Amino acid sequence: MQKWYTTVLALGLAGQVLAQNPLVVKVNQPKAEIQPTMWGLFFEDINMGADGGLYAELIKNRSFEFESPMMGWKEQKNPKASVLVLNRQDQPENPRFIRVKTEGGKYGLTNEGFRGMGVKQGVGYDFSVLSRNVEGNLTLKLELVKPDGQVLGTASLPLNSTDWKKHSVRFTSNGTEPKAKLNVWFEGTGTADLDMLSLFPKDTWKNRPGGLRADLVQLLADMKPGFLRFPGGCIVEGMDLSNRYQWKKTVGPLEVREVAINRWNKEFKHRLTPDYFQTFGLGFFEYFQLAEDLGAEPLPILNCGMACQYNTAEVVPVEELDPYVQDALDLIEFANGSTDTKWGKLRADMGHPAPFNLKLLGVGNEQWGPQYIDRYVVFEKAIKSKYPEVRLISSAGPNPDGEVFGFLNGKLRSLKADIIDEHYYRKPEWFLENATRYDDYDRNGPKIFAGEYASQSKDVASPENRNTWLCALSEAAFMTGLERNADVVHMASYAPLFAHADGWQWTPDLIWMNNLQSYGTPNYYVQKLYSTNKGTKVLPILSNNQLITGKEQLYASATWDEPTKEVILKLVNASNQSQTHTVNLEGVKKLENKGKRFTLKSSEPGAVNSFDQPKQVSPTEEELAVKGTKLNLTLAPQSFTVVRVKVVK
Ligand code: AHR
């Protein structure tokens, strides 16, 4: 049979139905346990994933801390008014604020938002500002406007304090607009200082003030993820050490969370994003809270004294690692410590006295070389001696094979590392050919976290990559191998998670958004089908007594789900012909006469989802008639099928 992924475009679809050998599922021979963490999420603030994306703040550069203090703001000039950027000494984390002086007349500042502001008819918007009067009396007149100036909502906010104070007001938008702007007009005569100008929709996830975009969190919640890895990704490492992610600067009051340049701002010359900064409104507390909301294990990844090796590759001398190690120990205290401890108390003060039950912690992101091992062992010793129950994630570098991988893999195995993080950004062919990758892994060695993977339609980091059906199908085939080897593979996550259509740097990505809409890619539906049909134990599924790993371009795995007493099958037909299979469920006396079948398919390998056709490639659900303990399944060409059948005692 020809490989469709190289020939289907030339040949078209054959559509021939083949008779196949029966597939056998040994229901009475359950194997490894599937970890609750098996299928999870990788989050990084890349592609405007956090600021401009998940974090629902609509004002860009709210504290004037971007490199250029007035970036995102436009002065609506008036000769009798002025704005001055001041830098105070007493608040080094957020030194800048603006002083507006006006002697009357129309004067204002307009914020352009993140590629505009997405606003919806009938939704309330909360504006707030930290301000103090210097002299006279000023009132802010707020105006949410369409690009053509049409007013969508207004409010007045008198500034009435001589000390720094938060002033806020809510107003409702009378229209829906993806590219709105906010005018802040200054009425009256006088001088006032302003900082932290903020605008949030009321309809955030769980209606939390200053919270997250509900549509995006809903897409994550629908996946029922087993873990949430955060905050990255290379963002953990930074372009240099000064730019590394420092969790302590992301907790506590918003106005003292130090803004940092986002490392993806200038990473790719072909996708420069000069206005990409991190405000950390989505900081470590919010990540833990999100993980809790999703029912996912939190998995923070910390800098291990190494900057991104694709950038400066700076390292901290081993003998000077203490502050980095201390950050890791303090993070465990922040997550799990009693409210009597310094960091546990901060968690409580932020609104979460109960612990977050952190069990997993990553030491470094995608590091490599002996310099990584030298630093990893220092972290491991310190963390394990104080918190032996915390399981550590270590890095196998950026590639799934080769010298760099071989070195790290060997060293980490000899160190008896808990969990090794493997990354694969590869072509669809690689995913199809590597469905057997873990079949021969050492069953007694470290566990595997497939921490970042995505099938690349063109090439790694190419802006031409697309989230095609072919890529998604190849991932589905590969994932049968992850599932079959759940005794070794304990966790897996596609990467990256989010991309803003007007602000991305890296493609492909699991979920695409603009200021108002979002959709899951075909890859999203593959991930979701796996994570919502996980099961609790691996079952052998064989053809001719052999694993089903690509012969006739068929891939399969099976699991048992103890709570529902169901057998769950995952079948990938990667060929360009439909295949009909009998599936014998061995060791089962009786099945319920109705099962469920989910099918994800497309006849176009290049099919993608889009804002206009968000569900072009998405699963259909059907009832499956079951007779006896045999199933007859016809698998469409290039399809991924999930079947659930219930065993009756
Ligand atoms: O997912 C995008 C990037 O790919 C991650 O930040 C990094 O870990 C990997 O190289």
XYZ file of C-alpha atoms and ligand atoms in Angstrom:
659
model
C 0.000 0.000 0.000
C 1.362 3.426 -0.859
C 1.966 5.955 1.866
C -0.822 8.488 1.426
C 1.045 11.321 3.007
C 3.509 11.334 0.133
C 1.195 10.302 -2.660
C -2.358 11.260 -1.880
C -2.170 14.658 -3.516
C -1.037 13.084 -6.763
C -3.308 10.054 -6.651
C -6.521 11.342 -5.150
C -8.538 8.969 -3.003
C -8.814 5.341 -3.956
C -11.827 4.665 -1.710
C -11.351 0.908 -1.894
C -12.524 -1.140 1.088
C -10.061 -3.794 2.154
C -10.767 -6.940 4.139
C -8.351 -7.077 7.055
C -7.192 -9.500 9.721
C -9.233 -9.421 12.916
C -7.897 -7.192 15.654
C -7.803 -8.725 19.114
C -8.172 -6.766 22.354
C -7.135 -8.737 25.433
C -9.538 -7.217 27.897
C -8.652 -9.847 30.477
C -4.949 -8.906 30.362
C -4.791 -5.276 31.522
C -1.276 -3.888 31.550
C 0.126 -0.623 32.822
C -1.827 1.982 34.702
C -2.463 5.177 32.810
C -1.440 8.146 34.917
C -4.127 10.772 35.587
C -1.506 13.206 34.271
C -1.162 11.435 30.922
C -2.565 14.135 28.606
C -1.990 17.733 29.591
C -1.304 21.290 28.507
C 1.844 23.243 27.731
C 1.347 26.968 28.253
C 3.808 29.648 27.238
C 3.390 33.383 26.683
C 4.315 33.100 23.015
C 2.134 34.309 20.098
C 0.414 36.745 22.513
C -0.728 33.747 24.499
C -0.939 35.651 27.803
C -0.810 39.438 27.334
C -3.165 40.125 24.428
C -4.615 36.622 24.728
C -5.592 34.567 27.752
C -5.067 37.480 30.159
C -8.131 39.596 29.424
C -6.576 43.047 30.018
C -7.510 45.268 27.053
C -5.087 48.156 27.637
C -1.605 47.691 26.250
C 1.261 49.158 28.289
C -0.985 50.051 31.225
C 1.914 51.083 33.450
C 4.138 52.816 30.873
C 6.904 50.271 31.526
C 7.417 49.128 27.924
C 10.839 50.076 26.529
C 9.226 53.113 24.991
C 6.987 54.487 27.779
C 4.152 55.720 25.559
C 4.036 52.691 23.255
C 0.389 51.816 22.585
C -0.766 55.317 23.592
C -1.499 58.240 21.295
C -1.774 61.779 22.561
C -4.819 63.715 21.341
C -2.956 66.971 21.462
C -4.021 70.373 22.698
C -1.572 73.294 23.077
C -2.829 73.957 26.594
C -2.083 70.425 27.841
C 0.877 68.103 28.190
C 1.947 64.686 29.408
C 5.212 64.003 31.195
C 6.680 60.562 31.979
C 8.073 60.531 35.517
C 10.315 57.911 37.100
C 10.020 57.530 40.862
C 12.688 56.079 43.145
C 10.416 54.500 45.742
C 8.846 51.864 43.491
C 11.676 50.246 41.516
C 9.438 47.457 40.158
C 7.135 49.950 38.431
C 8.905 53.294 38.485
C 7.140 55.122 35.654
C 3.887 57.028 35.793
C 2.505 59.931 33.777
C 1.705 63.460 34.857
C -1.035 65.128 32.845
C -1.433 68.875 33.060
C -4.256 70.719 31.320
C -5.562 74.236 31.351
C -8.804 73.241 29.626
C -9.841 72.314 26.112
C -10.058 68.830 24.673
C -7.073 66.714 25.616
C -6.763 62.960 25.827
C -4.800 59.769 25.440
C -5.927 56.892 23.240
C -4.926 53.299 23.866
C -4.866 51.020 20.839
C -5.149 47.743 22.745
C -3.519 44.540 21.571
C -4.118 44.864 17.819
C -7.311 46.651 18.865
C -9.639 45.754 21.730
C -12.269 43.045 21.320
C -15.511 44.272 22.925
C -18.999 42.786 22.944
C -22.458 44.287 22.943
C -24.125 44.237 26.350
C -20.983 43.269 28.242
C -19.785 45.398 31.151
C -16.239 46.808 31.101
C -14.326 47.740 34.236
C -11.958 50.652 33.913
C -9.538 51.433 36.740
C -6.579 53.711 37.314
C -4.187 54.516 40.123
C -4.047 58.280 40.420
C -3.393 61.273 42.639
C -4.260 64.927 42.164
C -1.352 67.322 42.086
C -3.423 70.470 41.665
C -6.884 71.462 40.481
C -9.595 68.961 39.628
C -9.658 66.603 36.704
C -12.329 64.176 35.617
C -11.630 61.349 33.200
C -14.133 60.913 30.415
C -13.782 57.404 29.033
C -14.899 56.537 25.544
C -14.764 53.128 23.967
C -14.798 53.711 20.214
C -14.819 51.817 16.931
C -11.950 52.516 14.503
C -14.211 55.026 12.703
C -14.818 56.902 15.968
C -18.356 55.615 16.638
C -18.830 55.553 20.397
C -19.568 52.152 21.965
C -19.636 53.161 25.610
C -18.745 56.039 27.911
C -18.169 56.763 31.585
C -16.986 59.594 33.798
C -14.501 59.151 36.581
C -13.594 62.095 38.828
C -10.060 61.902 40.216
C -10.605 62.892 43.808
C -7.616 61.893 45.876
C -4.406 63.680 46.711
C -2.756 60.336 47.595
C -2.296 57.455 45.178
C -5.648 55.680 45.060
C -7.411 53.241 42.776
C -10.414 54.795 41.009
C -12.763 52.583 39.034
C -15.932 52.671 37.005
C -17.976 50.185 34.974
C -19.763 50.841 31.702
C -21.447 48.712 29.058
C -20.619 48.438 25.390
C -23.538 49.051 23.043
C -21.865 47.179 20.179
C -19.507 44.375 19.228
C -16.179 45.331 17.713
C -12.880 43.418 17.370
C -10.695 46.518 16.923
C -12.027 49.066 19.408
C -9.864 51.726 21.085
C -10.169 53.536 24.393
C -10.072 57.321 24.597
C -9.235 58.766 27.989
C -10.203 62.452 27.890
C -9.120 64.844 30.643
C -11.833 67.339 31.596
C -11.329 70.359 33.860
C -8.200 72.258 34.776
C -5.356 70.862 36.802
C -2.576 68.318 37.080
C -2.864 64.626 37.980
C -0.548 61.622 38.149
C -1.737 58.327 36.659
C -0.520 54.740 36.537
C -1.978 51.248 35.952
C -4.758 52.258 33.563
C -6.733 49.079 33.053
C -9.825 47.871 31.190
C -11.256 44.383 31.689
C -14.424 42.737 30.459
C -16.767 41.629 33.223
C -17.427 38.264 31.574
C -14.039 36.710 32.356
C -13.602 33.036 33.278
C -15.609 32.492 36.482
C -16.352 36.255 36.344
C -13.120 36.952 38.191
C -12.255 40.653 38.162
C -9.033 41.137 36.227
C -9.283 37.540 35.063
C -8.848 35.365 31.992
C -10.695 35.200 28.671
C -13.567 32.791 29.250
C -13.765 31.364 25.705
C -10.097 30.390 25.824
C -10.226 28.786 29.258
C -13.363 26.924 28.205
C -11.476 25.349 25.299
C -8.864 24.159 27.816
C -11.438 22.941 30.334
C -13.185 20.955 27.580
C -9.988 18.940 27.183
C -10.039 17.834 30.842
C -6.252 18.131 30.973
C -4.210 16.081 33.434
C -1.598 18.785 34.047
C -0.761 22.372 33.207
C 2.865 23.108 32.412
C 3.773 26.798 32.805
C 5.213 29.348 32.077
C 7.032 27.748 29.110
C 9.052 27.100 27.056
C 12.046 29.270 26.243
C 10.434 32.125 28.145
C 11.632 30.388 31.314
C 15.213 30.762 30.112
C 15.122 34.299 28.704
C 17.329 35.655 25.934
C 19.885 36.301 28.671
C 19.815 35.669 32.381
C 18.519 39.128 33.206
C 15.522 38.348 30.967
C 14.813 34.965 32.592
C 11.403 34.237 34.094
C 11.457 35.015 37.835
C 8.305 33.782 39.528
C 8.706 36.005 42.583
C 8.298 39.048 40.356
C 4.935 37.723 39.156
C 3.108 37.462 42.491
C 1.623 39.990 44.907
C -0.098 43.255 43.937
C -0.238 43.894 40.185
C 1.457 47.277 40.437
C 4.654 45.744 41.806
C 4.923 42.937 39.250
C 7.907 44.096 37.220
C 7.193 44.250 33.488
C 9.716 42.430 31.294
C 10.326 42.322 27.585
C 8.884 39.141 26.114
C 11.724 37.080 24.642
C 9.575 36.384 21.563
C 9.426 40.140 20.884
C 12.485 40.005 18.639
C 13.276 36.304 18.329
C 12.273 35.958 14.677
C 13.229 38.703 12.232
C 10.405 37.522 9.982
C 7.858 37.887 12.808
C 9.093 40.839 14.863
C 6.640 41.849 17.597
C 8.097 45.048 19.074
C 5.127 45.637 21.375
C 5.347 42.231 23.104
C 6.020 42.552 26.842
C 5.064 40.564 29.921
C 3.003 42.390 32.529
C 2.644 39.213 34.611
C -1.003 39.961 35.386
C -1.110 36.263 34.599
C 1.538 35.294 37.135
C 2.342 32.214 39.166
C -0.633 32.552 41.522
C -2.980 32.768 38.533
C -1.308 29.776 36.856
C -1.806 27.674 39.985
C -5.393 28.866 40.197
C -5.991 28.011 36.541
C -4.551 24.525 37.037
C -6.891 24.070 39.989
C -9.889 25.289 37.963
C -9.040 22.816 35.216
C -8.539 19.916 37.629
C -4.963 19.674 36.310
C -1.745 19.055 38.237
C 0.303 22.260 38.288
C 3.723 21.831 36.659
C 5.918 24.915 36.955
C 9.206 24.919 35.059
C 11.955 27.013 36.636
C 15.099 28.599 35.326
C 18.112 26.532 36.405
C 20.781 29.205 35.985
C 20.886 28.957 32.197
C 19.698 31.415 29.544
C 18.344 30.174 26.226
C 21.048 28.257 24.414
C 19.700 29.448 21.054
C 20.384 33.037 22.266
C 23.150 34.098 24.656
C 23.542 30.673 26.353
C 24.709 32.502 29.504
C 25.071 30.356 32.605
C 25.394 31.175 36.267
C 28.600 29.810 37.829
C 27.680 26.645 39.733
C 29.035 28.105 42.970
C 26.645 31.064 42.563
C 23.483 29.037 41.983
C 22.093 29.495 45.497
C 19.532 32.221 44.696
C 18.167 30.133 41.830
C 17.879 27.049 44.002
C 16.301 29.137 46.730
C 13.676 30.319 44.221
C 12.751 26.673 43.640
C 12.522 25.892 47.359
C 10.495 29.039 47.976
C 8.152 28.157 45.141
C 7.346 24.845 46.800
C 6.653 26.773 49.995
C 4.459 29.228 48.063
C 2.449 26.358 46.589
C 2.294 23.958 49.512
C 3.570 25.667 52.650
C 1.501 26.470 55.696
C 0.125 29.975 55.948
C 2.608 30.553 58.809
C 5.501 30.435 56.366
C 6.656 33.504 54.436
C 5.606 32.263 51.010
C 2.584 30.277 52.188
C 1.329 33.466 53.812
C 1.657 35.340 50.522
C -0.455 32.638 48.841
C -3.092 33.103 51.555
C -2.934 36.891 51.274
C -3.562 36.522 47.557
C -6.749 34.619 48.332
C -5.782 30.939 48.505
C -5.025 29.759 52.051
C -5.342 26.097 51.026
C -2.241 24.597 49.446
C -2.050 24.087 45.696
C -0.585 20.579 46.192
C 2.402 20.953 43.935
C 3.880 17.524 43.148
C 5.880 18.177 39.977
C 8.601 20.711 39.248
C 10.719 21.254 36.136
C 14.423 22.114 36.464
C 15.230 24.165 33.364
C 13.383 24.111 30.086
C 15.046 22.837 26.934
C 18.639 22.852 28.229
C 21.485 20.755 27.019
C 25.173 19.929 27.475
C 27.273 19.081 30.532
C 26.531 22.567 31.860
C 22.914 21.456 32.313
C 23.805 18.289 34.188
C 26.208 20.266 36.448
C 23.337 22.547 37.439
C 20.583 19.935 37.518
C 22.400 17.911 40.192
C 22.639 20.950 42.466
C 18.883 21.556 42.211
C 18.104 17.885 42.618
C 20.149 17.574 45.803
C 18.652 20.677 47.414
C 15.038 19.971 46.456
C 15.064 16.260 47.224
C 16.653 16.761 50.627
C 13.922 19.198 51.690
C 10.979 17.947 49.613
C 11.612 14.299 48.654
C 7.982 13.917 47.560
C 8.301 16.446 44.730
C 9.067 14.733 41.409
C 11.505 16.550 39.172
C 11.316 17.005 35.420
C 14.692 17.150 33.671
C 15.538 18.164 30.109
C 16.596 15.899 27.243
C 17.265 18.965 25.062
C 15.521 20.171 21.934
C 15.749 16.993 19.821
C 14.498 13.437 20.258
C 17.709 11.838 18.972
C 21.317 12.618 18.091
C 24.405 13.290 20.168
C 22.937 15.982 22.418
C 19.950 13.790 23.251
C 22.159 10.710 23.717
C 24.413 12.505 26.189
C 21.575 13.861 28.320
C 19.576 10.661 28.162
C 22.576 8.624 29.338
C 23.484 11.030 32.136
C 19.934 11.485 33.421
C 19.343 7.740 33.429
C 22.540 7.154 35.379
C 21.394 9.822 37.835
C 18.067 7.977 38.172
C 16.159 11.117 37.226
C 12.431 10.991 37.974
C 10.959 12.185 34.670
C 12.760 13.177 31.458
C 11.233 15.837 29.221
C 11.581 14.953 25.517
C 10.689 17.387 22.721
C 9.862 16.650 19.112
C 9.010 19.217 16.495
C 9.172 17.008 13.419
C 7.552 16.322 10.049
C 4.391 14.120 9.844
C 6.497 11.255 8.476
C 8.551 11.237 11.656
C 5.447 10.964 13.821
C 4.093 8.076 11.758
C 7.415 6.274 11.773
C 7.950 6.778 15.497
C 4.760 5.264 16.847
C 7.008 2.475 18.150
C 9.472 4.849 19.842
C 8.694 3.775 23.394
C 8.030 0.081 22.795
C 11.672 -0.713 23.605
C 12.335 1.860 26.330
C 13.703 0.664 29.666
C 10.683 -0.166 31.816
C 12.620 0.458 35.045
C 14.312 3.747 34.197
C 13.065 7.317 34.438
C 9.558 8.087 33.246
C 8.998 10.165 30.123
C 7.277 13.491 29.718
C 6.643 14.174 26.019
C 6.694 17.816 27.030
C 6.558 19.585 23.669
C 5.577 18.114 20.356
C 3.872 19.157 17.154
C 3.959 17.823 13.637
C 5.416 20.467 11.293
C 3.920 20.737 7.813
C 6.952 22.639 6.503
C 9.852 22.913 8.935
C 10.566 23.769 12.566
C 9.835 27.441 13.261
C 8.853 28.036 9.629
C 6.132 30.688 9.352
C 4.632 28.531 6.608
C 3.697 25.700 8.959
C -0.030 25.068 9.093
C -2.229 23.100 11.483
C -3.229 20.654 8.777
C -5.246 17.479 9.072
C -2.213 15.495 7.907
C -0.171 16.842 10.826
C -2.965 16.122 13.300
C -3.477 12.597 11.983
C 0.235 11.840 12.248
C 0.128 12.996 15.886
C -2.881 10.742 16.530
C -0.935 7.784 15.118
C 2.132 8.609 17.219
C 0.019 8.995 20.343
C -1.170 5.380 20.098
C 2.465 4.609 20.948
C 2.453 6.984 23.917
C -0.716 5.404 25.237
C 0.454 1.826 24.679
C 3.580 2.661 26.683
C 1.855 4.435 29.546
C 4.049 2.534 32.006
C 6.965 4.628 30.665
C 5.249 7.739 29.308
C 3.540 9.510 32.179
C 2.763 12.850 30.559
C 2.421 14.429 27.138
C 1.555 17.884 25.806
C 1.302 19.520 22.396
C 3.162 22.846 22.019
C 2.647 25.722 21.743
C -0.896 26.125 23.019
C -2.182 29.518 21.818
C -1.608 31.887 18.922
C -3.159 35.263 18.176
C -3.896 35.595 14.463
C -2.513 39.164 14.437
C 0.367 38.666 16.852
C 1.956 35.238 16.462
C 5.620 34.327 16.146
C 5.468 30.528 15.986
C 3.219 28.160 14.111
C 1.670 25.541 14.312
C -0.300 26.034 17.544
C -3.125 24.152 19.206
C -5.664 26.987 19.503
C -5.958 30.126 17.395
C -7.692 33.313 18.511
C -8.332 36.873 17.502
C -9.702 39.570 19.779
C -13.176 38.027 19.882
C -13.079 34.505 18.501
C -11.129 31.324 19.097
C -11.084 27.875 17.566
C -9.442 24.512 18.065
C -7.281 23.149 15.262
C -7.554 19.547 14.011
C -4.610 18.919 16.373
C -6.750 20.239 19.246
C -9.444 17.695 18.477
C -6.873 14.889 18.432
C -5.583 15.969 21.852
C -9.105 16.330 23.179
C -10.187 12.903 21.940
C -7.244 11.343 23.740
C -7.631 13.233 26.987
C -11.391 12.812 27.249
C -11.130 9.108 26.397
C -8.133 8.250 28.522
C -9.012 5.131 30.462
C -7.194 3.826 33.507
C -5.234 0.811 32.182
C -3.558 -0.133 28.926
C -5.020 -3.160 27.136
C -3.108 -5.157 24.526
C -4.518 -4.724 21.024
C -2.966 -6.981 18.397
C -3.266 -8.077 14.813
C -1.710 -11.426 13.931
C -0.410 -11.377 17.481
C 1.585 -8.210 16.770
C 1.347 -4.608 17.906
C -0.514 -2.394 15.466
C 2.088 0.219 14.619
C 1.732 1.157 10.974
C 1.443 -2.039 8.956
C -1.116 -1.251 6.250
C -0.882 2.253 7.765
C -3.043 1.231 10.672
C -2.171 2.316 14.227
C -4.080 1.262 17.322
C -4.125 1.355 21.096
C -6.707 0.252 23.642
C -7.473 1.048 27.253
C -9.783 -0.066 30.029
C -11.687 2.556 31.968
C -12.376 1.249 35.445
C -14.946 3.867 36.583
C -17.178 3.331 33.539
C -16.235 -0.329 32.830
C -15.633 0.550 29.214
C -13.124 -0.625 26.672
C -11.784 2.343 24.690
C -10.205 1.841 21.285
C -8.145 4.358 19.324
C -7.647 3.526 15.661
C -5.809 5.569 13.074
C -6.192 4.677 9.437
C -3.428 6.695 7.781
C -3.977 5.109 4.374
C -5.953 6.526 1.493
C -8.321 3.544 1.487
C -11.066 2.692 3.895
C -10.377 -0.365 6.016
C -12.874 -2.762 7.543
C -11.875 -4.606 10.692
C -13.430 -7.101 13.011
C -12.374 -6.435 16.577
C -12.589 -9.380 19.010
C -12.795 -8.401 22.645
C -11.229 -11.373 24.390
C -12.073 -12.255 27.959
C -15.420 -10.466 27.878
C -18.710 -12.313 28.286
C -21.091 -9.583 27.275
C -21.084 -6.043 25.974
C -23.846 -3.460 26.133
C -25.578 -3.442 22.772
C -24.865 0.218 22.156
C -21.448 1.813 22.183
C -20.128 5.175 21.071
C -17.963 6.054 18.160
C -16.135 9.345 17.543
C -14.650 9.953 14.119
C -12.255 12.685 13.086
C -11.517 12.722 9.384
C -10.983 14.741 6.259
C -10.345 13.736 2.695
C -7.983 16.721 2.381
C -4.573 16.264 4.019
C -4.131 20.033 3.933
C -7.519 20.798 5.542
C -7.368 23.335 8.370
C -9.888 24.957 10.694
C -10.358 28.727 10.600
C -12.386 31.548 12.137
C -14.911 31.105 9.326
C -14.948 27.314 9.518
C -13.866 26.553 13.070
C -15.152 22.994 13.002
C -14.291 21.968 9.453
C -12.189 19.146 10.911
C -13.868 18.151 14.165
C -15.181 14.885 15.579
C -18.596 13.438 14.875
C -20.247 11.246 17.506
C -22.428 8.261 16.608
C -24.037 5.343 18.340
C -22.338 2.044 17.605
C -24.490 -1.081 17.421
C -22.780 -3.953 19.247
C -23.592 -7.645 18.824
C -21.874 -10.233 21.022
C -18.236 -9.441 21.812
C -17.128 -8.620 18.310
C -17.181 -5.218 16.680
C -17.233 -4.514 12.986
C -15.570 -1.252 12.211
C -15.085 0.488 8.920
C -12.392 3.130 9.182
C -12.582 5.911 6.650
C -9.449 6.833 4.715
C -7.219 9.193 6.745
C -9.298 8.985 9.859
C -8.925 8.806 13.608
C -11.608 6.770 15.367
C -12.319 6.392 19.062
C -14.717 3.673 20.188
C -16.179 3.165 23.663
C -18.031 -0.040 24.528
C -19.277 -1.034 27.963
C -18.688 -4.451 29.453
C -21.663 -6.022 31.202
C -20.878 -8.447 34.027
O 7.045 25.847 21.731
C 7.908 26.816 21.219
C 9.328 26.662 21.732
O 9.892 25.468 21.260
C 9.464 26.536 23.224
O 9.488 27.766 23.849
C 10.770 25.844 23.388
O 10.860 25.110 24.578
C 10.904 25.010 22.142
O 12.117 25.194 21.532
